[in-house]
CSV table of C-alpha atoms in Angstrom, one decimal:
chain,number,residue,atom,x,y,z
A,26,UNK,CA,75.5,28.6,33.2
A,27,UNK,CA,76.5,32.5,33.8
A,28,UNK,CA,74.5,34.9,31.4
A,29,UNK,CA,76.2,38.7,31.5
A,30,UNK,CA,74.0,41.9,32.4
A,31,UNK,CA,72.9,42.2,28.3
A,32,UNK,CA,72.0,38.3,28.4
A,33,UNK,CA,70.4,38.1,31.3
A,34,UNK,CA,67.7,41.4,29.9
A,35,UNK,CA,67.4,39.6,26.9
A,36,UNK,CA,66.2,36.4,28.1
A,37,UNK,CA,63.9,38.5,30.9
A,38,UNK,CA,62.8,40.4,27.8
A,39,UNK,CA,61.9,36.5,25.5
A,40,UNK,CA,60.2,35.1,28.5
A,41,UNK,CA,58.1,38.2,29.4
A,42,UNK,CA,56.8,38.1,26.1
A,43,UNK,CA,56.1,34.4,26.1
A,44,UNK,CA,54.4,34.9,29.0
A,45,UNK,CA,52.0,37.7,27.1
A,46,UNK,CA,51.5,35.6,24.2
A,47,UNK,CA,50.2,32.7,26.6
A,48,UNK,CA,47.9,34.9,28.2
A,49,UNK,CA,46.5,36.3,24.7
A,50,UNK,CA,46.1,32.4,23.9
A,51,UNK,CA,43.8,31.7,27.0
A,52,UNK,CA,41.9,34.9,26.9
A,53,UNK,CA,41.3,34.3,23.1
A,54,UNK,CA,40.4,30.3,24.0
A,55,UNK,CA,38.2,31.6,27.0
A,56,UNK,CA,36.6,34.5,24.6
A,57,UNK,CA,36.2,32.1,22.0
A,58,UNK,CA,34.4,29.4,24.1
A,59,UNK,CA,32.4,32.3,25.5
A,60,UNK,CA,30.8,33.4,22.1
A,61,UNK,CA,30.5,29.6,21.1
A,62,UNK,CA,28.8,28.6,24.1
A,63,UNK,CA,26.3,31.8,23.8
A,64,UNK,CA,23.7,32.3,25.2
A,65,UNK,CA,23.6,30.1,28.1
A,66,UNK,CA,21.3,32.0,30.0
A,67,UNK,CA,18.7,34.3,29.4
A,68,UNK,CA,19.3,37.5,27.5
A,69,UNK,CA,17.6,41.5,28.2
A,70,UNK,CA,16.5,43.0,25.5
A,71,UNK,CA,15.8,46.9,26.2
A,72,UNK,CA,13.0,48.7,24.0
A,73,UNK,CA,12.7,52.5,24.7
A,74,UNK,CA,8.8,52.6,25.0
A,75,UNK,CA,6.2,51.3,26.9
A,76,UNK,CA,4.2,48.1,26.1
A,77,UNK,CA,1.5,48.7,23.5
A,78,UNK,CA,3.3,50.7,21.0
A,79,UNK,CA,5.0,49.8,17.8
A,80,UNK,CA,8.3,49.2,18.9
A,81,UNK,CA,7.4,46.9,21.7
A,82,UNK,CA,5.3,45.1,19.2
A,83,UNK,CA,8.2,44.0,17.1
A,84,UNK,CA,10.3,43.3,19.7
A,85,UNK,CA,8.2,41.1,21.2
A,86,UNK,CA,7.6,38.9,17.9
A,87,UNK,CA,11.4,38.8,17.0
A,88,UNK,CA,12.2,38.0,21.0
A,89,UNK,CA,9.9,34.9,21.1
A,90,UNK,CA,10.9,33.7,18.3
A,91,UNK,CA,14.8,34.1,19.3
A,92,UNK,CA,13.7,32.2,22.8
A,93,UNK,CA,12.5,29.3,20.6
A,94,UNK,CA,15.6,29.0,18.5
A,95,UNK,CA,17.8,29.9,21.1
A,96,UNK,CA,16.6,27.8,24.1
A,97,UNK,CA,16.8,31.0,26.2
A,98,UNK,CA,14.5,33.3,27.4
A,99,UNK,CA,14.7,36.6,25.5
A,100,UNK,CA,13.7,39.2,28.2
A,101,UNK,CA,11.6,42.1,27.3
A,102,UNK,CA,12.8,45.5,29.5
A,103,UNK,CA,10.4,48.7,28.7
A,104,UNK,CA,12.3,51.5,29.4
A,105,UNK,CA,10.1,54.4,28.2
A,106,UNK,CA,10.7,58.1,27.9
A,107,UNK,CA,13.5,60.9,26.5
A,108,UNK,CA,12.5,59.2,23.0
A,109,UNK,CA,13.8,55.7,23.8
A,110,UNK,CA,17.3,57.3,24.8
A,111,UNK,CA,16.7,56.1,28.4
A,112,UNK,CA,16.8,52.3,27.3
A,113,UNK,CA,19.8,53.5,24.9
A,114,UNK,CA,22.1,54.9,27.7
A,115,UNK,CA,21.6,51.6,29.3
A,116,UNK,CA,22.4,49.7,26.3
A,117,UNK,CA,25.7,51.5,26.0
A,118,UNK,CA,26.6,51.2,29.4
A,119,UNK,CA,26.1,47.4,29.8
A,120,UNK,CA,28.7,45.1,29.2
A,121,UNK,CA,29.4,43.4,25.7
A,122,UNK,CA,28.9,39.9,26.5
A,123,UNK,CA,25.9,39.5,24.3
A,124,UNK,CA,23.4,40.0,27.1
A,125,UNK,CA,22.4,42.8,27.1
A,126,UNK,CA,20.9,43.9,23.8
A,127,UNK,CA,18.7,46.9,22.7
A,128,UNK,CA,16.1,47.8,19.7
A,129,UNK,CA,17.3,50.0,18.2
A,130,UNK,CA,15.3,53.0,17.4
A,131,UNK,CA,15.1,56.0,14.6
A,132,UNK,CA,15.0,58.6,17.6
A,133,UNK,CA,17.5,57.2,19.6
A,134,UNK,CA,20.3,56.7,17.0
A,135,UNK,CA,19.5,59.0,14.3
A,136,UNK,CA,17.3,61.8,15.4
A,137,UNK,CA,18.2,62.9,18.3
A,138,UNK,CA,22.0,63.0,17.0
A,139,UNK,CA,20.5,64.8,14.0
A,140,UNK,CA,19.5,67.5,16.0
A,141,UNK,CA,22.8,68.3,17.4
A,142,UNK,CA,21.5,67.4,21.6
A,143,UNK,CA,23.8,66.7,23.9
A,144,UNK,CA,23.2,62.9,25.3
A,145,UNK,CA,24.9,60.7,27.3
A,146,UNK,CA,26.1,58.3,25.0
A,147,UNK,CA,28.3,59.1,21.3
A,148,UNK,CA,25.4,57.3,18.9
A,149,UNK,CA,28.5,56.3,16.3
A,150,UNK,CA,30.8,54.5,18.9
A,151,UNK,CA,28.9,53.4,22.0
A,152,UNK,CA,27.0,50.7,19.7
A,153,UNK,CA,27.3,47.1,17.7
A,154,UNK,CA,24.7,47.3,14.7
A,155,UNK,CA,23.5,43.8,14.5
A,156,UNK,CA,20.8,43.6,11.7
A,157,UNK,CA,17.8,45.8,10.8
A,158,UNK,CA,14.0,44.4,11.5
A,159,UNK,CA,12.2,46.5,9.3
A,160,UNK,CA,11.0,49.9,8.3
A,161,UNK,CA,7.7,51.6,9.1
A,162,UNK,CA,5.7,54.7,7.7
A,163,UNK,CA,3.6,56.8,10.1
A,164,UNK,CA,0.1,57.5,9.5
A,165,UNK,CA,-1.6,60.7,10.4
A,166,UNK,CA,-4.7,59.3,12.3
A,167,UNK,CA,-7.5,61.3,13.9
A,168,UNK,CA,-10.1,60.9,16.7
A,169,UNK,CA,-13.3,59.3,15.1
A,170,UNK,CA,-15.1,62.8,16.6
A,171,UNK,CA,-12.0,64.6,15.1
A,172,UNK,CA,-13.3,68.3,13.0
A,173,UNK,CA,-11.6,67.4,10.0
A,174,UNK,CA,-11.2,63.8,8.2
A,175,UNK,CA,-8.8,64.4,5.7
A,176,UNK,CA,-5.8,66.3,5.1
A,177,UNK,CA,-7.0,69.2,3.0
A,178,UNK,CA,-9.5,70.1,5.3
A,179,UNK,CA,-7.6,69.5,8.9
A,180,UNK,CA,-5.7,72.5,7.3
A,181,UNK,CA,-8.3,74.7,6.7
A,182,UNK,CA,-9.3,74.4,10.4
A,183,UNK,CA,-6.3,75.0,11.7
A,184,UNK,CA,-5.4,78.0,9.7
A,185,UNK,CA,-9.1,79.2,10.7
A,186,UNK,CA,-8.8,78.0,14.1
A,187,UNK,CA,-5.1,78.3,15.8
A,188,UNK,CA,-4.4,76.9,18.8
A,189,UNK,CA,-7.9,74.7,18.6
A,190,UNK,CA,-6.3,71.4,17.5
A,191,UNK,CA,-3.9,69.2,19.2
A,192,UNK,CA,-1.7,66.5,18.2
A,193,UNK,CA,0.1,63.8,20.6
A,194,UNK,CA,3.7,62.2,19.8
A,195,UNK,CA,5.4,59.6,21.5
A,196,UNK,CA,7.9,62.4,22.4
A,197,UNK,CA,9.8,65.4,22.1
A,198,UNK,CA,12.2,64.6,19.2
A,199,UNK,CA,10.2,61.5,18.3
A,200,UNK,CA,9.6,60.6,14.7
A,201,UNK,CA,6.3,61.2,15.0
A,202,UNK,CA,7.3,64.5,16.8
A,203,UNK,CA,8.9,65.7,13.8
A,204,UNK,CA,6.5,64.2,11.4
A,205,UNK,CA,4.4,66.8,12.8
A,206,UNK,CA,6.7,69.7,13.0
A,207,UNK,CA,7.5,69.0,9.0
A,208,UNK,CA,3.8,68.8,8.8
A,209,UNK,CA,3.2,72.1,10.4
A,210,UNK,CA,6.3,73.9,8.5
A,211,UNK,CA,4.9,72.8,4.8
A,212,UNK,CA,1.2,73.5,5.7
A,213,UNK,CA,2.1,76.8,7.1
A,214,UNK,CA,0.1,76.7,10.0
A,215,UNK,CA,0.3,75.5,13.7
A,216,UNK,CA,-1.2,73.2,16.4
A,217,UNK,CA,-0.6,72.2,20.2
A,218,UNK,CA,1.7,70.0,20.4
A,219,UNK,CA,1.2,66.9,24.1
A,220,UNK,CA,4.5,65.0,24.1
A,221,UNK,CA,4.0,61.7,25.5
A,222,UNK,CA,5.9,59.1,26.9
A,223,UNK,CA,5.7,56.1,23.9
A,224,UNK,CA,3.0,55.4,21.1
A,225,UNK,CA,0.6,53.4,23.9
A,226,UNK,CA,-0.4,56.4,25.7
A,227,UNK,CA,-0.5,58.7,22.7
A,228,UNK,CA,-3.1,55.8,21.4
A,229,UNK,CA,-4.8,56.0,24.6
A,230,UNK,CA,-5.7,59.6,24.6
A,231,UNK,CA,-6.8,59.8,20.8
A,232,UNK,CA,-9.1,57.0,21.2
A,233,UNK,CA,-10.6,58.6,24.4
A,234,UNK,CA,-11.1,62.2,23.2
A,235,UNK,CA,-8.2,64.1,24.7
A,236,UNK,CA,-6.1,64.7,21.4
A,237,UNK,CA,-7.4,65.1,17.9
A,238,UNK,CA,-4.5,64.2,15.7
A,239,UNK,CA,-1.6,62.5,15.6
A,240,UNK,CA,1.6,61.0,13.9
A,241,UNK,CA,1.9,57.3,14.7
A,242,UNK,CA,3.9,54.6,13.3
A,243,UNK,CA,2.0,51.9,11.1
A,244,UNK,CA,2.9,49.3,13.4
A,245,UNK,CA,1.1,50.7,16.6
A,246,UNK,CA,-1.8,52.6,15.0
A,247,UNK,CA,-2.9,49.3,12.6
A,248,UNK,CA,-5.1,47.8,15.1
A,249,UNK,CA,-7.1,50.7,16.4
A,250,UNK,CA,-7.3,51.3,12.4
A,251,UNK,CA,-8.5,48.4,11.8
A,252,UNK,CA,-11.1,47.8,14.6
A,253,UNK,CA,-12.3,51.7,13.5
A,254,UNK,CA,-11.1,53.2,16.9
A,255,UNK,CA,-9.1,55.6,14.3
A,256,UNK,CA,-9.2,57.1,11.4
A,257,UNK,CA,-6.3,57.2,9.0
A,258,UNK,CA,-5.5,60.3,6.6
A,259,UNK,CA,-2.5,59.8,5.5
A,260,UNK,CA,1.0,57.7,5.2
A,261,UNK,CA,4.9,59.6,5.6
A,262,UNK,CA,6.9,57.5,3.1
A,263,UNK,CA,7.1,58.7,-0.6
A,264,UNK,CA,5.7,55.5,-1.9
A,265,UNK,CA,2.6,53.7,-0.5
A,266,UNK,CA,3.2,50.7,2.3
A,267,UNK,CA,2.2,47.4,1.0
A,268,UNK,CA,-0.3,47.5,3.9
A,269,UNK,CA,-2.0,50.5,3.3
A,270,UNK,CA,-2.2,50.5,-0.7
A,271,UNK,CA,-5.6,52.8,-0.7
A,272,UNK,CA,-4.1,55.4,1.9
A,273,UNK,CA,-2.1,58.2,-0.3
A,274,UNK,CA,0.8,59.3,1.0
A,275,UNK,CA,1.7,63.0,2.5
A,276,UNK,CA,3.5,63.8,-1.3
A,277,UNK,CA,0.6,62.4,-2.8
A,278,UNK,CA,-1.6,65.5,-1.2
A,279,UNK,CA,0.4,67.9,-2.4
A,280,UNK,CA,3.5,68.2,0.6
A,281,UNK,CA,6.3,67.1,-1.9
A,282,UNK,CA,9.3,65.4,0.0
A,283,UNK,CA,7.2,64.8,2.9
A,284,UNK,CA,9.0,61.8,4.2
A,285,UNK,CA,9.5,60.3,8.0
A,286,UNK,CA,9.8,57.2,8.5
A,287,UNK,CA,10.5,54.6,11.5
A,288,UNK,CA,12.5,52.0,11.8
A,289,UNK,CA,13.6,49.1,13.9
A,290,UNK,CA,16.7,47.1,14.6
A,291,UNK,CA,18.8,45.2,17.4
A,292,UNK,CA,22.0,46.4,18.6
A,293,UNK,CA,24.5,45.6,21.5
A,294,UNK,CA,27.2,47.7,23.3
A,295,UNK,CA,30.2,48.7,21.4
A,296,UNK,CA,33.0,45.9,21.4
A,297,UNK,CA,30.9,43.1,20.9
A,298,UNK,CA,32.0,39.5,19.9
A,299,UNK,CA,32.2,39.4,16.2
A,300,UNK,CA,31.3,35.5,16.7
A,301,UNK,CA,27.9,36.9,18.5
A,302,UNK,CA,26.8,39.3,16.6
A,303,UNK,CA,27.2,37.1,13.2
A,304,UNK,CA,25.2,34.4,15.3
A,305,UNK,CA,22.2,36.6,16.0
A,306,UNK,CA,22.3,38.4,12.6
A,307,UNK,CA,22.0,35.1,11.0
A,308,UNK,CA,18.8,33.5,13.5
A,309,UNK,CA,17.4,37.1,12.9
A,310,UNK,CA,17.5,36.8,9.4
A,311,UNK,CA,16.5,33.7,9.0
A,312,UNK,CA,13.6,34.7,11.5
A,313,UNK,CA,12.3,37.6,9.0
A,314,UNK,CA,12.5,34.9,6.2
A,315,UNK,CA,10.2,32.7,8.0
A,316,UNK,CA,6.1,33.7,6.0
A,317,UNK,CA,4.3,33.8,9.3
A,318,UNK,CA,6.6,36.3,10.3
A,319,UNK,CA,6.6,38.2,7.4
A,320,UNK,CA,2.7,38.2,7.7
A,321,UNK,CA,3.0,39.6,10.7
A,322,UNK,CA,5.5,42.3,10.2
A,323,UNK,CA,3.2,43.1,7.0
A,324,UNK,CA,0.1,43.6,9.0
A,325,UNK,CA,2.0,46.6,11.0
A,326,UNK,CA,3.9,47.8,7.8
A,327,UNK,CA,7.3,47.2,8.5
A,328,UNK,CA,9.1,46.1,5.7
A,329,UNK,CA,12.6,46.1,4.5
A,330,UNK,CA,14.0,44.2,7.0
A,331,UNK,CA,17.5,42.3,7.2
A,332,UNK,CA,20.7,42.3,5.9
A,333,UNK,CA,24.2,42.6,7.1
A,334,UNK,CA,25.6,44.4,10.3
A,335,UNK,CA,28.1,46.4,7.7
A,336,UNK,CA,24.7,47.2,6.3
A,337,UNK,CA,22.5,48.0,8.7
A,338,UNK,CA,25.4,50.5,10.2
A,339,UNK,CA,25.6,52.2,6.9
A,340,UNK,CA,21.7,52.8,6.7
A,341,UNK,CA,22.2,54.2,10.5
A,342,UNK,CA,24.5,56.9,9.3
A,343,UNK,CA,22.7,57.6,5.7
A,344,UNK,CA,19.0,57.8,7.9
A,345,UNK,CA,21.0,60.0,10.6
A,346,UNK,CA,22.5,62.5,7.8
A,347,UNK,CA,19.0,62.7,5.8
A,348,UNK,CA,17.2,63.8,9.2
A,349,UNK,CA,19.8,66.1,9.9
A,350,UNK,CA,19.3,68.0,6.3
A,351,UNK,CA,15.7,67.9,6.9
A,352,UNK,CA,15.8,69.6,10.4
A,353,UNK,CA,18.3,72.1,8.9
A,354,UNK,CA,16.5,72.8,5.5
A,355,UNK,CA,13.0,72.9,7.7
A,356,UNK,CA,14.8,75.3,10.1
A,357,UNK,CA,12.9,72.9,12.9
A,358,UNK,CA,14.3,73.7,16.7
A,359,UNK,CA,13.2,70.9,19.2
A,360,UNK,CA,12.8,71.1,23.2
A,361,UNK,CA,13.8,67.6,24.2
A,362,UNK,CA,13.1,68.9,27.8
């Protein structure tokens, strides 16, 4: 059979296509049998602080519980420093095949944005929300030897001795960094501030005299409260934590609005497999349904966890614009350096 010139395109034109329509078949066959067959080997999960803080804590209660359901090892990787942003870069940079996930972290996605510094990674397209794990106040603890045991008076000694207190954080920008900054705006005075590198350390040097005060989240400073290593003065959400139900809260004393919070999540690279994501968010949630979990999550005062990836990305942007009002009504300028 003779085809003309025209002919002759037009069939080049059909096959080519069929050709890309196969292809788009097998990769969607091969993609497909890639999420359904996930995991089928052990999966990283990155946490931007050191072992012994609050962040670690969770993740390592919601990774060996996925291990268990999951017949995979979930693999902790502490990647402490630049407010958890280290472990986020990696996060973003790692490929979306569902092994590589991160916890996601107040500073990382919303504070640090909030504040306008340049990073290495775009916080609202280098990431998959996969499902929040809960939410945590901080407490304004104090070296059993501290000056001043409650709030009322640890501001009387600061204004009548400047420069005389200090107070860690897990790290320029941190939560608990700006916990204190807020702290220091409303109460009108100021302190030494000793950026550290996670909530372990910070708990460290409190314990052994170094610092007097600090911000820390409910999850990592509930043991040394509770073995009386610490003492607690105060809670940073506007209502009281389950947990702590005799600790008023910062509004409570008189600093109306005081509110900073933490919270914790999984996420994964941008792109991820709708099929995998769905499949964690559903064994995570079912995890945080589970009442020896929720026991556990209680004792540290996260609560709130779950829900949706559509809603977990939505809180992510509503957290990120509140901190960005509150560093811009608070007129608060932070050296992440």
């Amino acid at each position: 059979m003779i085809f003309s010139n025209r002919q002759g395109k037009r069939r080049a034109h059909l096959l080519g296509c069929l050709a890309l329509s196969l292809s788009a078949l097998v990769f969607s066959q091969g993609a497909y049998a890639q999420a359904k067959n996930w995991p089928d080997k052990p999966v990283k999960l990155f946490v931007g602080f050191p072992p012994g803080g609050g962040s670690d804590a969770i993740a390592r209660i919601i990774a060996i519980n996925l291990s268990q359901m999951w017949g995979q090892q979930v693999v902790i990787d502490n990647r402490g420093g630049a407010a958890g942003t280290i472990a986020a870069d990696l996060v973003a940079k790692s490929p979306p095949d569902g092994y590589t996930l991160g916890l996601a972290h107040v500073n990382a996605l919303s504070i640090i944005p909030a504040l306008g510094q340049k990073m290495s990674y775009n916080a609202n397209t280098d990431f998959t929300p996969i499902v929040l794990l809960g939410i945590t106040p901080n407490i304004l603890i104090a070296n059993v030897d501290a000056p001043a045991k409650n709030v009322k008076d640890l501001v009387a000694y600061m204004k009548q001795n400047p420069g005389k207190v200090s107070f860690g954080s897990a790290g320029n920008g941190s939560t608990q960094h700006l916990a204190y900054e807020l702290f220091m705006h409303m109460a009108g005075t100021q302190a030494l501030h000793i950026p550290y590198k996670g909530s372990g350390p910070v708990l460290v040097d409190l314990m052994a005299g170094h610092i007097t005060y600090a911000f820390e989240t409910m999850s990592a400073a509930t043991p040394h409260i509770q073995s009386g290593k610490v003492i607690p003065l105060a809670q940073t959400r506007t209502k009281r934590s389950a947990a702590y139900p005799n600790l008023p809260t910062m509004e409570q004393l008189g600093y109306v609005g005081f509110e900073a919070t933490a919270w914790y999540g999984l996420m994964g690279p941008a792109k991820l497999d709708p099929k995998i994501v769905d499949k964690i968010n559903v064994d995570v949630n079912t995890i945080l349904r589970k009442p020896e979990i929720q026991a556990k999550l209680a004792e540290v005062g996260a609560e709130d966890g779950g829900g949706s990836p559509a809603a977990f990305s939505k809180f992510i942007v509503k957290d990120r614009n509140q901190w960005a009002k509150l560093v811009k009504d608070a007129k608060l300028q932070v050296d992440l350096n």
